Amino acid sequence: MDKANRKTPLTELNGVGGKIAKKLQQSGVQSIEDLTFLFPRAYQDRRHPQPILTLKAGAISTIRGQVLSVSERRFRRRSTLEVMITDNRGVLLLKWFRYNRWFKSNLQSRFAPGSEIIATGKVDFFAGALEMHHPELSQVNGEETSGIVPIYTLTEGVNQHLMRRIIRQAVDRTAGQLEEPIPQETLQDLSLPSLPDSVRYLHTPPDDADESSLNRGDSPYHLRVKFGELLFFQLGILKRKRELSTREGISIPLKSSLTTSFLESLPFDLTEAQSGALSEIETDMTLDVPMHRLLQGDVGSGKTVVAFAAMLGAVAAGHQAILMVPTEVLAEQHFANMSAWAKDPGIPIALFTGRLTGQKRTELSHEAASGEIPLIVGTHALIQEGTVFSSLALAVVDEQHRFGVMQRLALKEKGKAPHFLVMTATPIPRSMAMVIYGDLDLSTIDEIPPGRQDVQTKIFTQSDRAKLHISIAKEVREGRQVFIVYPLVEETERSELSAAREMADLYRDRIFPNLRIGLLTGRMSSEEKDAVMKAFRHGEYDILVSTTVIEVGVDVPNATLMVIEHAERFGLFQLHQLRGRVGRGRHSSQCILMVGDQVSNEARERLKVMIRSSSGFEIAEEDLRIRGPGDFLGTRQAGMPDFRYAHPMKDRELMAEAQRVAGELFRESGKLPDNLVKEVNRFWSDRLNLASSG
Ligand code: ADP
Ligand code: MG
């Protein structure tokens, strides 16, 4: 068995029995090797004991003194163990309220009056004197708790003391045998220590260590661990990119007459950003290497037109093109648009979703396989069960399924590999996109076509509720429709449901008894949701109260007012997406953000971004700045693995460095050395189950 993957049972450690091993396993620590990579979350500096007289209540402090007395007090059947210590100038009382007989006798024998001890704990001010409750103790020169002491994230049933003891043993056993997967020269160039050194240092920092950089997590040893993680991520992306690019693609000539006449037939000119993106795509497709490109742009920026123009290029060259979207409703919408566009040049186009069954499905599959139908719009169903194409040149897919979709298509197509265009309406700042989509080239449409109306945005507090009701009534009186969105309540689904239902009832019974009010919740089946959404779209409700984020991309042009309750509970980018549900028709639209009375000034400042900006990019950037990328988009959803040590956004300079080094490693060797390949595979299989992500 190779060293790197060795898994030594936890029970081989002193102090770890079956019970503790089980607790550790439940928290994901399976072996002694795993323990070695469980780094401290913080460090306590116990090198410089403080004079007792200078102690302040509330602080965690370390003091050094002599034991004056050890005594046990009983009060109402409860005992308190007290140890009085002095550093000659001041006196401090150490107290334990819970302890066992063993602890007591141990304390009495190890800390007899006159012996020197070091105690660390939180200082409390109590009845006119300073005390420390349940401090950590060590004897002077005791090997364990003086110096800079690591603090670990604990597992239930394992205290700090035991955790240190077992991790120290784990490090002693394994650190010496750790292999350094990163080439020596790379580490030297970056002035980074080796992995074994870093592991030892982080768990047992020497007395002359820089405690503050350890606590900030930016010591060279921290950087080495983070860099390793980022490097294997980047190597994985590059490896994947290489594998894909060695496949032969289909070269599509530039500027087909089909594309040109389609663009001329449109009632508008492409924006500059659209033209730029289209020519990047077209240039990529002229190559006989498959394109892997991300097309990003805010909702309404006109991605579909660009994608369709590229699809026509493929068709003009005698091949097929498909568009895959996540839901049937969206597939139908796109199909309707594209059918209209395909009608004039007379290009056959088909819709392929899960609803398509039986004879029709078989027929369409045949037509795809024979190449009779060059354009197909569909959902995942399109590739789910072995649909083959006679000559697929371009696959346009929605970001949500990019990994799975690309892989399956790449596997299935035995011939030449299709070009891929991934569209996303989540405008990711370039710095972030480089990190997440390192295996894709990037085109950005950062411009909204002229003539769009801005949605007027206001922040209302609870005292503005009467004003809100007047605004709602006014829109409805003018024949418009209103969304009222309620945030998801975390606790239980039931409370989420009842909150929205109560709200709907309140509007229906008390506030607007004459209006038609619909309710949409996450607990409804997708058929029920579809039915409610359709009814609202057809004007059968005046107001739609909803707890679920109304499906992105679904159009209700007659809806002109979006009310968002507890707006402070939403992320800015989510608010932007919700606001995008209105302002889609010719009527002017508003978005009202309702906030609670308890809302902090900070939260209110944050919401003001919504008033200032209508740009998804700006808002996303702000959201990222405030909340970090983890909240901004689920990393899994973005196709990014979970990082254990590095933070893709905070450590983005290190990420850029990792990207550069990964490129060099590939360039130098043409292919990666085996030990690196092994590490890359391990990284990806640990963090991201590729097989199940699609
Ligand atoms: P996206 O997919 O980026 O959300 P769409 O491609 O659906 O945006 O475009 C939104 C609307 O804008 C469509 O009705 C489309 O016809 C229209 N549109 C696209 N490009 C332009 C343009 N350059 N000028 C005016 N309208 C445009
Ligand atoms: Mg769209």
XYZ file of C-alpha atoms and ligand atoms in Angstrom:
722
model
C 0.000 0.000 0.000
C 1.429 3.367 -0.822
C 2.452 5.663 1.944
C 0.362 8.658 1.050
C -2.874 6.762 1.310
C -2.088 4.833 4.440
C -4.878 4.802 6.989
C -3.712 3.853 10.460
C -6.552 3.186 12.912
C -7.106 5.896 15.502
C -7.154 3.385 18.338
C -3.407 2.912 17.981
C -3.032 6.243 19.799
C -2.753 6.415 23.578
C -5.913 7.877 24.991
C -8.120 6.806 22.088
C -10.438 3.916 22.833
C -13.299 2.634 20.755
C -15.676 5.260 22.046
C -13.494 8.239 21.239
C -12.469 6.766 17.897
C -16.134 6.550 17.020
C -16.785 10.184 17.965
C -13.854 11.286 15.843
C -15.006 9.163 12.937
C -18.425 10.711 13.116
C -16.817 14.096 12.613
C -14.936 12.862 9.557
C -11.587 11.906 11.078
C -11.005 8.317 10.003
C -7.340 7.740 10.664
C -4.198 8.950 12.374
C -3.191 10.506 9.044
C -6.431 12.516 8.994
C -5.660 13.861 12.459
C -2.342 15.160 11.206
C -4.168 17.399 8.769
C -6.603 18.769 11.311
C -4.863 22.067 11.921
C -5.463 24.351 14.926
C -8.164 26.971 14.546
C -6.248 29.371 16.803
C -3.267 29.688 19.124
C -2.941 30.910 22.693
C 0.180 32.666 23.737
C 1.206 31.377 27.139
C 4.831 32.415 26.926
C 4.523 35.586 28.888
C 2.551 35.189 32.108
C 0.844 38.353 33.232
C 1.254 39.841 36.716
C -1.913 39.040 38.659
C -2.355 42.693 39.623
C -2.706 43.687 35.957
C -5.385 41.132 35.085
C -8.605 42.441 33.595
C -11.988 40.808 33.827
C -13.165 39.218 30.603
C -9.746 38.597 29.046
C -8.163 35.199 28.502
C -4.885 35.382 30.359
C -2.012 33.251 31.475
C -0.528 33.696 34.910
C 2.281 32.001 36.748
C 2.333 31.635 40.505
C 2.757 29.513 43.586
C -0.003 27.477 45.118
C -1.040 28.848 48.516
C -3.819 26.427 49.302
C -6.166 23.836 47.823
C -9.572 23.529 49.458
C -13.047 22.219 48.831
C -16.162 24.174 49.803
C -19.663 22.847 50.122
C -22.664 25.018 49.555
C -26.185 23.596 49.376
C -24.944 20.090 48.518
C -22.726 21.409 45.765
C -18.974 21.443 46.037
C -16.494 23.929 44.718
C -12.809 23.238 44.465
C -10.642 26.290 45.094
C -6.942 26.803 44.532
C -5.421 30.037 45.779
C -2.267 31.166 44.015
C 0.046 34.156 44.295
C 2.801 35.701 42.220
C 4.065 37.522 45.319
C 2.242 40.751 44.485
C -1.297 39.599 43.724
C -3.589 36.759 44.680
C -5.923 34.858 42.382
C -8.541 32.242 43.124
C -8.926 29.357 40.681
C -12.290 27.595 40.910
C -13.833 24.374 39.653
C -17.542 23.741 39.980
C -17.586 20.384 38.268
C -14.857 17.876 38.910
C -14.439 14.297 39.943
C -12.612 12.586 42.704
C -9.720 11.711 40.432
C -9.252 15.318 39.425
C -9.278 16.420 43.064
C -6.646 13.966 44.255
C -4.543 14.647 41.184
C -4.690 18.352 41.856
C -3.802 17.866 45.465
C -0.795 15.721 44.707
C 0.547 17.635 41.696
C -0.132 21.094 43.005
C 0.769 20.891 46.646
C 1.164 24.250 48.394
C 4.385 25.926 47.290
C 4.545 24.346 43.820
C 4.753 26.562 40.743
C 1.974 26.431 38.195
C 0.889 28.131 35.014
C -2.843 28.717 34.636
C -4.669 29.947 31.546
C -8.285 30.941 31.440
C -10.865 33.664 31.378
C -10.624 36.137 34.219
C -13.841 36.955 36.089
C -14.551 39.635 38.601
C -16.539 38.153 41.434
C -17.474 39.549 44.871
C -14.710 42.099 44.772
C -11.956 39.710 43.719
C -10.546 38.265 40.491
C -11.142 34.619 39.772
C -10.489 32.124 37.030
C -13.008 29.349 36.500
C -11.976 25.998 35.081
C -8.549 27.222 33.911
C -6.105 25.019 32.078
C -3.174 24.129 34.275
C 0.366 23.097 33.775
C 3.381 22.828 35.942
C 6.257 25.071 35.144
C 8.301 23.412 32.419
C 5.361 21.090 31.951
C 5.755 20.055 28.353
C 2.230 20.480 27.294
C 0.616 23.798 27.967
C 3.274 26.425 28.077
C 4.607 28.312 25.083
C 2.308 28.910 22.136
C -0.508 26.452 22.503
C -2.721 25.213 19.664
C -6.498 25.366 20.013
C -8.411 22.816 17.986
C -11.978 22.681 16.865
C -13.430 20.085 19.163
C -15.489 17.031 18.537
C -18.177 16.178 21.031
C -16.710 14.030 23.803
C -13.106 15.075 23.173
C -11.759 18.006 25.161
C -8.957 20.374 24.214
C -6.493 18.598 26.422
C -7.135 15.178 24.908
C -7.222 16.603 21.401
C -3.751 18.074 21.839
C -2.456 14.874 23.296
C -3.663 12.677 20.470
C -2.781 15.071 17.675
C 0.720 15.423 19.044
C 1.101 11.653 18.906
C -0.333 11.582 15.390
C 2.142 14.212 14.223
C 5.058 12.372 15.832
C 4.108 9.194 14.035
C 3.302 10.567 10.592
C 5.078 13.859 9.930
C 8.418 12.180 9.293
C 6.966 9.976 6.586
C 4.975 12.607 4.725
C 5.940 12.955 1.104
C 6.392 16.391 -0.364
C 4.426 16.341 -3.608
C 5.390 19.865 -4.696
C 8.734 20.101 -6.501
C 11.544 21.490 -4.391
C 12.331 24.335 -6.822
C 8.750 25.557 -6.726
C 8.788 25.761 -2.948
C 12.128 27.521 -3.037
C 10.932 30.053 -5.597
C 7.986 30.915 -3.412
C 9.982 30.734 -0.165
C 7.583 28.167 1.209
C 8.554 25.525 3.768
C 8.069 21.825 3.090
C 4.915 19.952 3.999
C 6.445 17.906 6.852
C 7.962 21.067 8.359
C 4.673 22.898 8.030
C 2.703 20.131 9.677
C 5.061 20.064 12.645
C 5.215 23.816 12.965
C 1.476 24.369 12.845
C 0.770 21.774 15.522
C 3.735 22.556 17.752
C 4.949 26.077 17.133
C 8.341 26.779 18.697
C 8.644 29.341 21.462
C 10.069 31.974 19.140
C 7.192 31.732 16.666
C 5.244 34.807 15.564
C 2.008 34.252 17.427
C 0.049 36.927 15.582
C 0.780 35.565 12.124
C -0.155 32.106 13.357
C -3.485 33.481 14.523
C -4.045 35.393 11.307
C -3.361 32.205 9.388
C -0.738 33.834 7.180
C 2.433 32.268 8.511
C 4.594 30.685 5.768
C 3.488 27.305 7.099
C -0.180 28.195 6.651
C 0.591 29.485 3.181
C 2.309 26.221 2.265
C -0.773 24.209 3.231
C -3.147 26.547 1.422
C -0.926 26.732 -1.624
C -0.866 22.950 -1.892
C -4.626 22.846 -1.903
C -4.937 25.578 -4.523
C -2.212 24.060 -6.688
C -3.951 20.696 -6.892
C -7.177 22.442 -7.720
C -5.530 24.355 -10.556
C -3.609 21.328 -11.795
C -6.887 19.423 -11.914
C -8.497 22.135 -13.991
C -5.549 22.250 -16.375
C -5.420 18.501 -16.692
C -9.075 18.492 -17.600
C -8.610 21.276 -20.072
C -5.763 19.358 -21.702
C -7.752 16.186 -21.938
C -10.594 18.014 -23.598
C -8.374 19.931 -25.974
C -6.615 16.869 -27.295
C -9.916 15.863 -28.821
C -10.541 16.909 -32.349
C -13.214 19.534 -32.857
C -15.236 20.686 -35.830
C -13.985 23.785 -37.564
C -16.809 26.193 -38.408
C -16.148 28.927 -40.980
C -16.599 32.535 -39.821
C -19.679 34.649 -40.640
C -22.066 32.350 -42.436
C -24.717 33.989 -44.558
C -27.340 32.371 -42.311
C -25.933 34.197 -39.315
C -25.591 37.478 -41.144
C -29.139 37.468 -42.472
C -30.473 36.469 -39.036
C -28.745 39.440 -37.434
C -30.034 41.707 -40.197
C -33.581 40.479 -39.668
C -33.590 41.518 -36.008
C -35.433 44.743 -35.194
C -32.363 45.960 -33.309
C -28.597 46.114 -33.619
C -26.441 44.011 -31.347
C -24.852 45.985 -28.555
C -21.107 46.346 -28.733
C -20.737 43.834 -25.913
C -22.902 41.322 -27.786
C -20.906 41.718 -31.011
C -17.675 41.320 -29.074
C -18.868 38.135 -27.416
C -20.168 36.723 -30.702
C -16.911 37.279 -32.517
C -14.962 35.628 -29.668
C -17.242 32.620 -29.969
C -17.057 32.503 -33.741
C -13.285 32.753 -33.714
C -13.052 29.875 -31.247
C -15.284 27.763 -33.438
C -13.078 28.179 -36.484
C -10.434 26.115 -34.678
C -10.404 22.348 -34.845
C -10.028 22.248 -31.055
C -13.341 22.166 -29.163
C -14.313 25.514 -27.657
C -14.999 25.695 -23.910
C -16.341 29.131 -23.313
C -18.444 30.777 -20.653
C -20.802 33.500 -21.814
C -21.873 35.605 -18.895
C -24.252 38.508 -18.802
C -26.993 39.896 -16.633
C -30.578 38.817 -17.218
C -31.813 40.697 -20.280
C -28.359 41.441 -21.648
C -29.190 39.436 -24.779
C -27.246 36.208 -24.437
C -29.829 34.134 -26.273
C -29.509 36.095 -29.496
C -25.750 35.676 -29.428
C -26.006 31.956 -28.743
C -28.526 31.526 -31.547
C -26.300 33.358 -34.021
C -23.476 30.963 -33.132
C -25.817 27.978 -33.488
C -26.743 29.155 -36.984
C -23.056 29.172 -37.892
C -22.853 25.487 -37.010
C -26.017 24.720 -38.989
C -24.792 26.660 -42.022
C -21.684 24.473 -42.039
C -23.916 21.398 -42.235
C -23.817 20.364 -38.578
C -26.187 20.316 -35.596
C -26.531 22.619 -32.602
C -28.407 22.115 -29.342
C -29.454 24.358 -26.472
C -29.991 22.810 -23.047
C -31.756 24.632 -20.204
C -32.654 23.531 -16.682
C -36.464 23.576 -16.749
C -39.260 22.709 -19.118
C -40.862 26.126 -18.803
C -37.636 27.750 -19.918
C -37.163 25.234 -22.700
C -40.629 26.074 -24.004
C -39.920 29.801 -23.863
C -36.635 29.451 -25.731
C -38.222 27.102 -28.245
C -40.953 29.636 -28.981
C -38.382 32.396 -29.593
C -36.032 30.293 -31.650
C -38.810 28.761 -33.728
C -39.766 32.274 -34.791
C -36.152 33.016 -35.721
C -35.699 29.703 -37.566
C -38.917 30.063 -39.535
C -37.721 32.431 -42.220
C -34.588 30.581 -43.290
C -36.704 27.426 -42.966
C -34.483 25.504 -40.593
C -36.145 22.540 -38.847
C -36.115 22.957 -35.066
C -37.436 20.665 -32.322
C -38.258 20.756 -28.610
C -37.055 17.821 -26.552
C -38.147 17.610 -22.900
C -39.227 14.997 -20.378
C -42.832 15.571 -21.474
C -42.034 14.106 -24.829
C -42.908 10.411 -24.667
C -43.644 7.329 -26.701
C -43.726 7.401 -30.478
C -42.931 11.115 -30.729
C -39.846 10.725 -28.617
C -38.564 7.823 -30.660
C -39.193 9.720 -33.879
C -37.343 12.775 -32.705
C -34.421 10.672 -31.528
C -34.212 9.178 -34.986
C -34.299 12.589 -36.603
C -31.503 13.780 -34.327
C -29.442 10.738 -35.146
C -29.982 11.101 -38.885
C -29.233 14.816 -38.860
C -32.657 15.707 -40.299
C -33.180 18.152 -37.437
C -30.257 20.508 -37.081
C -31.567 22.627 -34.175
C -32.837 21.197 -30.905
C -33.888 22.979 -27.707
C -34.397 20.872 -24.631
C -33.817 19.949 -21.056
C -31.488 17.384 -19.621
C -33.759 14.756 -21.161
C -31.917 15.532 -24.365
C -28.839 13.605 -23.360
C -30.209 11.439 -20.619
C -30.835 8.292 -22.497
C -28.396 7.901 -25.246
C -29.636 10.463 -27.730
C -27.079 10.509 -30.502
C -26.528 13.170 -33.112
C -25.276 12.714 -36.614
C -22.897 15.636 -36.279
C -23.141 17.778 -33.174
C -20.928 20.846 -33.594
C -22.166 23.171 -30.851
C -23.779 22.508 -27.469
C -25.025 25.543 -25.591
C -25.710 24.655 -21.953
C -26.841 26.322 -18.791
C -24.185 26.671 -16.093
C -26.071 24.690 -13.502
C -25.216 21.372 -14.988
C -22.023 22.158 -16.733
C -19.831 19.450 -15.276
C -22.172 16.574 -15.703
C -23.443 17.664 -19.058
C -20.047 18.224 -20.582
C -18.758 14.963 -19.340
C -21.645 12.914 -20.529
C -21.697 14.522 -23.924
C -17.965 14.222 -24.250
C -18.203 10.553 -23.403
C -21.085 9.834 -25.652
C -19.865 11.535 -28.773
C -17.438 9.040 -30.182
C -16.532 11.184 -33.146
C -15.361 14.761 -33.066
C -16.021 16.680 -29.871
C -18.610 19.482 -29.978
C -17.856 23.077 -29.108
C -19.280 24.095 -25.737
C -20.831 27.378 -24.792
C -21.931 27.716 -21.166
C -24.329 30.577 -20.458
C -24.738 32.105 -17.041
C -26.888 34.955 -15.764
C -24.872 35.124 -12.566
C -22.436 37.872 -13.346
C -19.289 36.744 -11.669
C -16.515 39.290 -11.295
C -13.544 38.431 -13.469
C -11.255 37.709 -10.535
C -13.746 35.182 -9.252
C -14.553 33.710 -12.653
C -10.919 32.960 -13.238
C -10.959 30.915 -10.093
C -14.211 29.079 -10.596
C -14.126 28.591 -14.302
C -10.407 28.241 -14.802
C -11.074 25.578 -17.412
C -13.273 27.856 -19.503
C -12.533 30.928 -21.571
C -14.661 33.886 -20.686
C -16.872 36.211 -22.708
C -18.801 38.897 -20.942
C -21.797 40.957 -22.010
C -21.568 43.853 -19.606
C -24.137 46.079 -21.224
C -27.928 46.095 -21.243
C -29.567 46.959 -24.600
C -30.654 50.598 -24.767
C -34.188 51.682 -23.961
C -34.759 49.499 -20.920
C -36.577 51.036 -17.978
C -34.952 51.057 -14.604
C -37.012 49.608 -11.800
C -37.522 52.274 -9.168
C -36.394 50.883 -5.819
C -37.445 52.036 -2.350
C -36.769 50.945 1.201
C -39.830 50.911 3.481
C -39.947 50.258 7.223
C -42.844 48.821 9.209
C -44.261 52.297 9.794
C -44.600 52.641 6.012
C -46.987 49.703 5.807
C -50.016 51.884 5.074
C -48.047 53.471 2.227
C -47.205 50.007 0.932
C -50.871 49.025 0.849
C -51.710 52.179 -1.059
C -48.989 51.409 -3.611
C -50.272 47.867 -4.086
C -53.876 49.033 -4.455
C -52.823 51.630 -7.015
C -51.005 49.142 -9.254
C -53.931 46.725 -9.171
C -56.422 49.491 -9.893
C -54.420 50.274 -13.024
C -54.683 46.669 -14.110
C -51.162 45.666 -13.107
C -50.026 42.740 -10.949
C -47.945 42.482 -7.787
C -45.407 40.008 -6.386
C -44.988 39.772 -2.617
C -41.996 37.633 -1.693
C -41.415 36.251 1.750
C -38.000 34.960 2.801
C -37.500 31.302 3.539
C -37.648 30.786 7.265
C -34.877 28.522 8.396
C -36.378 26.601 11.321
C -38.892 24.330 9.726
C -40.734 24.073 6.486
C -43.945 24.292 8.407
C -43.199 27.720 9.804
C -42.173 28.901 6.365
C -45.459 27.700 5.023
C -47.525 29.178 7.799
C -45.779 32.549 7.587
C -46.598 32.858 3.904
C -50.060 31.435 4.349
C -50.810 33.833 7.193
C -49.608 36.636 5.025
C -51.788 35.559 2.123
C -54.765 35.142 4.474
C -54.192 38.534 5.999
C -54.188 40.195 2.590
C -57.165 38.179 1.426
C -59.369 38.589 4.521
C -58.453 41.915 6.009
C -56.484 44.182 3.722
C -57.663 43.477 0.176
C -60.838 41.380 0.462
C -61.746 42.308 -3.117
C -58.517 41.267 -4.788
C -57.531 37.862 -6.125
C -54.558 36.534 -4.226
C -52.473 33.498 -5.140
C -49.992 31.585 -3.013
C -46.822 29.844 -4.132
C -44.648 27.901 -1.694
C -41.687 25.596 -1.812
C -43.774 22.756 -0.466
C -45.966 22.579 -3.556
C -45.238 20.021 -6.240
C -43.774 21.351 -9.463
C -47.105 20.800 -11.243
C -48.898 22.872 -8.589
C -46.273 25.586 -8.851
C -46.518 25.574 -12.645
C -50.301 25.906 -12.422
C -50.165 28.859 -10.016
C -47.466 30.565 -12.075
C -49.465 30.077 -15.266
C -52.617 31.465 -13.644
C -50.709 34.517 -12.480
C -49.221 34.987 -15.920
C -52.696 34.849 -17.427
C -53.891 37.551 -15.039
C -56.032 35.313 -12.856
C -54.465 36.734 -9.691
C -53.795 40.355 -8.803
C -51.246 39.511 -6.150
C -48.933 36.539 -5.879
C -47.613 35.828 -2.388
C -44.602 33.581 -2.673
C -42.017 31.981 -0.441
C -39.975 30.456 -3.177
C -37.722 32.429 -5.378
C -39.857 32.834 -8.431
C -38.225 30.949 -11.204
C -35.532 32.901 -12.964
C -36.385 33.658 -16.549
C -40.137 33.356 -16.284
C -41.810 36.358 -17.811
C -44.888 38.170 -16.456
C -44.726 41.482 -18.335
C -47.856 42.789 -16.601
C -46.295 42.534 -13.121
C -45.018 45.951 -12.151
C -44.540 45.867 -8.400
C -42.185 43.589 -6.489
C -42.528 43.714 -2.712
C -39.827 41.906 -0.761
C -40.588 41.304 2.901
C -37.667 41.168 5.361
C -35.409 42.300 2.564
C -32.516 42.384 5.018
C -32.528 38.598 5.106
C -31.715 38.287 1.421
C -28.355 38.601 -0.233
C -27.996 41.606 -2.513
C -27.641 39.472 -5.578
C -30.780 37.545 -4.704
C -32.602 40.863 -4.369
C -31.295 41.839 -7.787
C -32.633 38.626 -9.297
C -36.006 39.105 -7.638
C -36.197 42.690 -8.803
C -35.517 41.444 -12.325
C -38.954 39.773 -12.286
C -40.559 43.195 -12.833
C -39.806 45.871 -15.392
C -40.190 43.387 -18.234
C -43.123 45.043 -19.976
C -43.843 48.524 -21.203
C -45.168 49.823 -17.847
C -42.903 51.510 -15.352
C -42.120 49.291 -12.397
C -41.134 49.477 -8.759
C -39.446 47.326 -6.174
C -40.197 47.928 -2.499
C -37.817 46.490 0.059
C -39.591 46.069 3.405
C -37.278 46.002 6.410
C -37.981 45.225 10.051
C -37.728 47.924 12.712
C -34.831 46.123 14.370
C -32.652 46.353 11.305
C -29.140 47.676 11.922
C -27.787 50.718 10.147
C -25.251 48.469 8.532
C -27.940 46.303 6.968
C -29.748 49.391 5.768
C -26.572 50.768 4.186
C -26.139 47.450 2.428
C -29.656 47.631 0.997
C -29.016 51.119 -0.336
C -26.787 49.549 -2.971
C -30.047 48.354 -4.534
C -31.255 51.932 -4.880
C -27.974 53.151 -6.321
C -27.318 50.364 -8.798
C -29.191 48.319 -11.348
C -26.114 46.517 -12.589
C -25.897 42.862 -11.687
C -22.112 43.103 -11.883
C -21.860 45.947 -9.432
C -24.303 44.313 -7.047
C -22.593 40.944 -7.274
C -19.247 42.594 -6.588
C -20.700 44.333 -3.526
C -22.314 41.105 -2.351
C -19.007 39.323 -2.693
C -17.217 42.038 -0.790
C -19.680 41.894 2.072
C -20.525 38.254 2.375
C -17.775 36.344 0.655
C -18.114 33.848 -2.145
C -19.391 31.014 -0.015
C -22.693 32.769 0.460
C -22.716 34.406 -2.907
C -23.043 31.161 -4.705
C -22.879 27.686 -3.353
C -19.434 26.506 -4.289
C -20.832 23.151 -5.277
C -23.339 24.802 -7.512
C -20.578 26.736 -9.188
C -18.771 23.505 -9.856
C -16.040 24.356 -7.389
C -14.874 21.892 -4.765
C -14.898 22.612 -1.047
C -11.633 24.023 0.147
C -10.489 23.041 3.608
C -7.726 25.523 4.224
C -7.709 28.143 1.513
C -10.439 30.656 0.831
C -10.836 31.104 -2.912
C -11.628 34.799 -2.565
C -9.483 35.876 0.388
C -6.525 33.913 -0.907
C -6.973 34.897 -4.486
C -3.400 36.113 -4.884
C -2.207 32.721 -3.785
C -4.749 31.224 -6.190
C -3.318 33.256 -9.058
C 0.141 32.062 -8.069
C -1.100 28.479 -8.021
C -2.572 28.961 -11.475
C 0.748 30.273 -12.768
C 2.755 27.439 -11.210
C 0.293 24.831 -12.500
C 0.789 26.198 -16.003
C 4.566 25.975 -15.649
C 4.493 22.444 -14.319
C 2.480 21.366 -17.325
C 4.623 23.252 -19.787
C 7.876 21.894 -18.436
C 6.966 18.268 -18.413
C 4.339 18.193 -21.131
C 2.606 15.833 -18.812
C 2.427 15.678 -15.052
C 4.690 13.383 -13.037
C 2.847 10.421 -11.514
C 3.051 11.597 -7.926
C 1.383 14.888 -8.845
C -1.327 13.138 -10.833
C -2.043 11.028 -7.774
C -2.364 14.112 -5.560
C -4.616 15.830 -8.090
C -6.890 12.826 -8.295
C -6.987 12.563 -4.542
C -7.848 16.243 -4.175
C -10.726 16.046 -6.620
C -12.123 12.772 -5.439
C -12.060 13.988 -1.833
C -13.743 17.279 -2.506
C -16.019 16.813 -5.411
C -17.805 13.763 -6.483
C -17.711 14.421 -10.183
C -19.709 11.367 -11.022
C -22.721 12.564 -9.065
C -22.553 16.265 -9.768
C -24.311 16.110 -13.083
P -30.703 37.020 -21.621
O -30.821 35.626 -22.151
O -29.312 37.528 -21.589
O -31.402 37.198 -20.327
P -32.270 37.603 -23.897
O -31.350 37.100 -24.939
O -33.427 36.771 -23.514
O -31.452 37.994 -22.619
O -32.746 39.043 -24.341
C -33.717 39.748 -23.631
C -34.573 40.565 -24.579
O -33.796 41.599 -25.169
C -35.131 39.740 -25.716
O -36.441 40.137 -25.934
C -34.221 40.103 -26.881
O -34.894 39.981 -28.117
C -33.890 41.549 -26.591
N -32.596 41.980 -27.102
C -31.468 41.237 -27.220
N -30.460 41.981 -27.712
C -30.949 43.219 -27.937
C -30.400 44.437 -28.458
N -29.141 44.517 -28.830
N -31.202 45.521 -28.525
C -32.485 45.444 -28.117
N -33.075 44.327 -27.638
C -32.323 43.227 -27.532
Mg -32.194 34.343 -21.066
